[in-house]
Amino acid sequence: MAVFLAALMVASSLTAPASALPACPQIFGHGGYPTGANPWERDQVRQPNNPTAIRQYKAWGASGVEADLQLTKDGIKAVMWHNTSTWGLTGTKKNITDIWWATGDTALKGRTIDRGPFKGETVHTFREWLAAMQTSGMVGLVEIKPETRQSLLSSDASIRSRAWAEVLDPVKERYRSQEIILYSHDSALAAELRKQVSAAGLTQVLSGGPVWPEVTKWEEPPPSWTLNENAWKAALQSGAKRVATDYTPQFSAWLKGKCQ
C-alpha cells in the first residue's frame, strides 16, 4: 500500500503542472513592416494578403491573420494590399487610389509581387481573399487602410456608395459561415465603419480582434523575437484569448509547454 501511495503521489506531481497551465491563445499572424524613413523600400511584402501567404501562416500555427484592404480608383474594386502604392509589385509605380483594377495600361489586376517570401503571387480581390481564408479555415482580421478615405469618405455619393458596397457586400455574403473582423486605425474611417455596419446589421464584425503585445519595431532583416518574450509572457498570464504577432512561427514554438 505504501508503495502504491508513493507511486500515486509521483504521478500526481507530474500531471499537476499541466493542469495548471493557462489556455493557449489563438495566434493571428501579421506581416512585419519596416519603420522609419522610406519603409516601403525595405518592405519584403510579408503580409498575408494572398492565398500562398495564408497557407504559410496556417502552417506556422496561426488560427487567423491580419490583412489589408485597399480600394482602387473611385472605389471600383476592394483589393488586398498594404502599401499606398504599387511598390513591391511588377509594373509602373502608381498609387493604388490612382489606378483602375482591370482597365488602363497601369491596371492593378495581373501585377505580381516582385520580392520577399511570396514573390510571384498576384494581388487578390477582397472576395477572392475571403474565399481563400474560408478554404484554410482561418479567421480574417481586415484593416481598412487610410488610403481608402478617397472613396469611402468621398463627397460624391455614388463613389461613396459603390466603395462601401465593395467592402461590405463580400462580408454580407460570408459572415454567417466564416468569422470576419473589420477595423481601421483611421478615426474618421472607424466612425463611418461603425455607422455602415450598424445600418447593415453586421455589428458582430467589429469585435473579436486580438491583443497586440509586441514591443519590437520591425525592420529588415527582422529584429530578434526574444525582444518580445516578456510581452508574450504578460499576454499569456493575462488570459489573452487571441494574440497578434509579427513572429508567427517563433511565437507558436514558444507557446509549447506554456499553455494547453
Coordinates of C-alpha atoms in Angstrom, one line a residue:
M1 CA 0.0 0.0 0.0
A2 CA 2.8 2.4 0.9
V3 CA 4.4 1.7 -2.5
F4 CA 1.1 2.3 -4.3
L5 CA 0.5 5.7 -2.5
A6 CA 4.1 6.8 -3.2
A7 CA 3.6 6.0 -6.9
L8 CA 0.2 7.8 -6.9
M9 CA 1.8 10.9 -5.4
V10 CA 4.6 10.9 -8.0
A11 CA 2.0 10.6 -10.8
S12 CA 0.0 13.5 -9.4
S13 CA 3.0 15.7 -9.2
L14 CA 3.8 15.0 -12.8
T15 CA 0.3 15.9 -14.0
A16 CA -0.3 18.9 -11.8
P17 CA 1.8 21.4 -13.7
A18 CA 0.0 20.6 -17.0
S19 CA -3.4 21.1 -15.4
A20 CA -2.4 24.5 -14.1
L21 CA -1.3 25.8 -17.5
P22 CA -3.4 28.6 -19.0
A23 CA -5.4 28.1 -22.2
C24 CA -3.4 28.7 -25.4
P25 CA -4.4 31.8 -27.2
Q26 CA -5.3 31.8 -30.9
I27 CA -2.4 33.2 -33.0
F28 CA -3.1 35.9 -35.5
G29 CA -0.2 36.3 -38.0
H30 CA 0.8 39.7 -39.2
G31 CA 3.4 40.5 -41.7
G32 CA 6.1 42.9 -40.3
Y33 CA 6.5 46.2 -41.9
P34 CA 9.6 48.4 -41.5
T35 CA 9.5 51.7 -39.7
G36 CA 11.5 54.9 -40.2
A37 CA 12.3 56.8 -43.4
N38 CA 11.1 55.3 -46.7
P39 CA 10.0 52.0 -45.2
W40 CA 8.5 50.7 -48.4
E41 CA 12.0 50.5 -49.9
R42 CA 12.8 47.8 -47.3
D43 CA 9.4 46.1 -47.3
Q44 CA 9.6 42.4 -48.1
V45 CA 5.8 42.0 -48.6
R46 CA 5.3 39.5 -45.8
Q47 CA 1.6 40.5 -45.4
P48 CA -0.9 37.6 -45.6
N49 CA -2.8 39.3 -48.4
N50 CA -2.8 36.3 -50.8
P51 CA -3.6 32.5 -50.6
T52 CA 0.0 31.4 -50.6
A53 CA 0.8 33.6 -47.6
I54 CA -2.5 32.4 -45.9
R55 CA -1.4 28.8 -46.2
Q56 CA 2.1 29.6 -44.9
Y57 CA 0.8 31.4 -41.8
K58 CA -1.6 28.5 -41.1
A59 CA 1.3 26.0 -41.4
W60 CA 3.3 28.2 -38.9
G61 CA 0.5 27.8 -36.3
A62 CA -1.9 30.7 -36.9
S63 CA -5.6 30.5 -36.5
G64 CA -6.2 33.8 -38.2
V65 CA -4.3 36.6 -40.0
E66 CA -4.4 40.4 -40.1
A67 CA -4.6 41.6 -43.7
D68 CA -5.0 44.9 -45.6
L69 CA -7.9 46.2 -47.7
Q70 CA -7.3 49.0 -50.2
L71 CA -9.7 50.4 -52.9
T72 CA -8.7 51.2 -56.4
K73 CA -9.7 54.5 -58.1
D74 CA -13.2 55.7 -57.2
G75 CA -13.9 52.6 -55.1
I76 CA -14.2 50.4 -58.1
K77 CA -12.6 47.3 -56.5
A78 CA -11.7 46.2 -53.0
V79 CA -8.3 44.6 -53.1
M80 CA -5.8 43.1 -50.6
W81 CA -2.7 45.2 -50.5
H82 CA -0.8 47.1 -47.8
N83 CA 1.3 49.8 -49.4
T84 CA 0.0 53.2 -50.6
S85 CA 1.4 52.5 -54.0
T86 CA 2.3 49.5 -56.2
W87 CA 5.8 49.5 -54.8
G88 CA 6.7 45.8 -54.3
L89 CA 4.7 44.8 -57.4
T90 CA 5.7 44.5 -61.0
G91 CA 4.8 47.3 -63.4
T92 CA 4.9 51.1 -63.2
K93 CA 4.8 52.6 -59.7
K94 CA 1.4 54.2 -59.1
N95 CA -0.7 54.9 -56.0
I96 CA -3.5 52.3 -55.6
T97 CA -6.1 55.1 -55.5
D98 CA -4.9 56.4 -58.9
I99 CA -5.4 53.3 -60.9
W100 CA -8.2 51.0 -62.0
W101 CA -8.5 47.3 -61.2
A102 CA -8.7 45.9 -64.8
T103 CA -8.5 48.8 -67.3
G104 CA -5.7 51.1 -68.5
D105 CA -2.0 50.5 -69.0
T106 CA -1.3 50.8 -65.2
A107 CA -4.1 48.4 -64.1
L108 CA -3.6 46.6 -60.8
K109 CA -5.0 43.2 -61.9
G110 CA -2.3 40.8 -63.0
R111 CA 0.6 42.5 -61.3
T112 CA 2.7 40.2 -59.2
I113 CA 4.9 40.6 -56.0
D114 CA 8.5 41.2 -57.0
R115 CA 10.3 40.4 -53.8
G116 CA 10.3 38.5 -50.5
P117 CA 8.8 35.2 -49.5
F118 CA 5.7 35.4 -51.6
K119 CA 7.3 36.6 -54.8
G120 CA 5.2 35.8 -57.8
E121 CA 1.8 36.0 -56.1
T122 CA -0.8 38.3 -57.6
V123 CA -2.9 40.9 -56.0
H124 CA -6.3 39.5 -55.0
T125 CA -9.7 41.0 -54.6
F126 CA -11.4 41.0 -51.2
R127 CA -13.8 38.4 -52.3
E128 CA -11.0 36.1 -53.5
W129 CA -9.1 36.6 -50.3
L130 CA -12.2 35.7 -48.2
A131 CA -12.7 32.6 -50.2
A132 CA -9.1 31.5 -49.6
M133 CA -9.5 32.2 -45.9
Q134 CA -12.6 30.1 -45.7
T135 CA -10.8 27.2 -47.5
S136 CA -8.0 27.4 -45.0
G137 CA -10.4 27.7 -42.0
M138 CA -8.8 30.9 -40.9
V139 CA -10.3 33.9 -39.1
G140 CA -9.9 37.2 -41.1
L141 CA -8.9 40.4 -39.3
V142 CA -9.1 43.1 -42.0
E143 CA -7.6 46.5 -41.7
I144 CA -9.3 49.1 -43.9
K145 CA -6.3 51.2 -44.8
P146 CA -6.3 55.1 -44.5
E147 CA -5.9 55.5 -48.3
T148 CA -9.5 54.2 -48.7
R149 CA -10.7 57.6 -47.4
Q150 CA -10.6 58.8 -51.0
S151 CA -13.6 56.6 -51.8
L152 CA -15.2 55.6 -48.5
L153 CA -15.4 59.3 -47.4
S154 CA -15.9 60.8 -50.8
S155 CA -18.0 63.9 -51.2
D156 CA -19.5 62.1 -54.3
A157 CA -22.4 60.0 -53.0
S158 CA -22.2 57.5 -55.9
I159 CA -18.5 56.8 -55.3
R160 CA -19.1 56.5 -51.6
S161 CA -22.0 54.1 -52.0
R162 CA -20.0 51.9 -54.5
A163 CA -17.0 51.8 -52.3
W164 CA -18.9 50.7 -49.2
A165 CA -20.6 48.0 -51.3
E166 CA -17.2 46.8 -52.3
V167 CA -16.2 46.5 -48.6
L168 CA -19.5 45.2 -47.1
D169 CA -21.1 43.1 -49.8
P170 CA -18.5 40.3 -49.6
V171 CA -18.8 40.3 -45.8
K172 CA -22.6 40.0 -46.1
E173 CA -22.2 37.0 -48.4
R174 CA -20.0 35.2 -45.9
Y175 CA -20.2 36.3 -42.4
R176 CA -22.6 33.5 -41.4
S177 CA -20.2 30.8 -42.5
Q178 CA -16.8 32.4 -41.5
E179 CA -15.6 34.8 -38.9
I180 CA -14.6 38.2 -40.4
I181 CA -13.4 41.2 -38.3
L182 CA -13.1 44.7 -39.8
Y183 CA -11.3 47.7 -38.3
S184 CA -9.4 50.8 -39.2
H185 CA -6.7 52.9 -37.4
D186 CA -8.1 56.0 -39.1
S187 CA -10.6 57.6 -36.7
A188 CA -12.9 59.0 -39.4
L189 CA -13.0 55.7 -41.2
A190 CA -13.5 53.8 -38.0
A191 CA -16.5 56.0 -37.1
E192 CA -18.0 55.6 -40.6
L193 CA -17.4 51.9 -40.5
R194 CA -19.4 51.6 -37.3
K195 CA -22.2 53.5 -38.9
Q196 CA -22.2 51.4 -42.0
V197 CA -22.1 48.0 -40.4
S198 CA -24.8 49.0 -37.9
A199 CA -27.0 50.0 -40.8
A200 CA -26.3 46.7 -42.5
G201 CA -26.9 44.7 -39.3
L202 CA -23.3 43.5 -39.2
T203 CA -22.1 44.8 -35.8
Q204 CA -20.6 41.5 -34.9
V205 CA -17.8 42.1 -37.4
L206 CA -16.4 44.9 -35.2
S207 CA -15.5 42.6 -32.3
G208 CA -13.2 39.7 -31.5
G209 CA -9.9 41.1 -32.5
P210 CA -6.6 40.0 -30.8
V211 CA -4.3 41.9 -28.5
W212 CA -1.0 43.2 -29.9
P213 CA 1.6 42.9 -27.2
E214 CA 4.8 43.1 -29.1
V215 CA 7.3 45.8 -28.4
T216 CA 9.7 45.5 -31.3
K217 CA 9.8 47.9 -34.2
W218 CA 10.0 45.7 -37.3
E219 CA 13.0 46.1 -39.6
E220 CA 14.6 44.1 -42.4
P221 CA 16.2 41.8 -41.5
P222 CA 13.8 41.2 -38.6
P223 CA 14.9 42.0 -35.0
S224 CA 15.2 39.0 -32.7
W225 CA 11.9 37.6 -31.5
T226 CA 13.4 37.4 -28.0
L227 CA 12.8 41.1 -27.5
N228 CA 9.1 40.3 -27.2
E229 CA 9.4 37.4 -24.8
N230 CA 8.4 39.4 -21.7
A231 CA 5.4 40.9 -23.6
W232 CA 4.3 37.4 -24.7
K233 CA 4.5 36.2 -21.1
A234 CA 2.4 39.1 -19.9
A235 CA -0.2 38.5 -22.6
L236 CA -0.4 34.8 -21.7
Q237 CA -0.6 35.5 -18.0
S238 CA -3.4 38.0 -18.6
G239 CA -5.5 35.3 -20.2
A240 CA -5.5 36.8 -23.7
K241 CA -7.6 34.6 -26.0
R242 CA -6.1 35.9 -29.2
V243 CA -2.7 37.4 -29.8
A244 CA -1.4 39.1 -32.9
T245 CA 2.3 38.7 -33.8
D246 CA 4.9 39.5 -36.4
Y247 CA 6.7 36.3 -35.4
T248 CA 4.2 33.6 -36.0
P249 CA 6.4 30.5 -36.2
Q250 CA 8.6 31.7 -33.2
F251 CA 5.5 32.5 -31.1
S252 CA 3.9 29.2 -31.9
A253 CA 7.0 27.3 -30.9
W254 CA 7.4 29.5 -27.7
L255 CA 3.9 28.6 -26.5
K256 CA 4.6 24.9 -26.5
G257 CA 4.7 23.7 -22.9
K258 CA 3.5 27.0 -21.6
C259 CA -0.3 26.6 -22.3
Q260 CA -2.8 23.9 -23.2

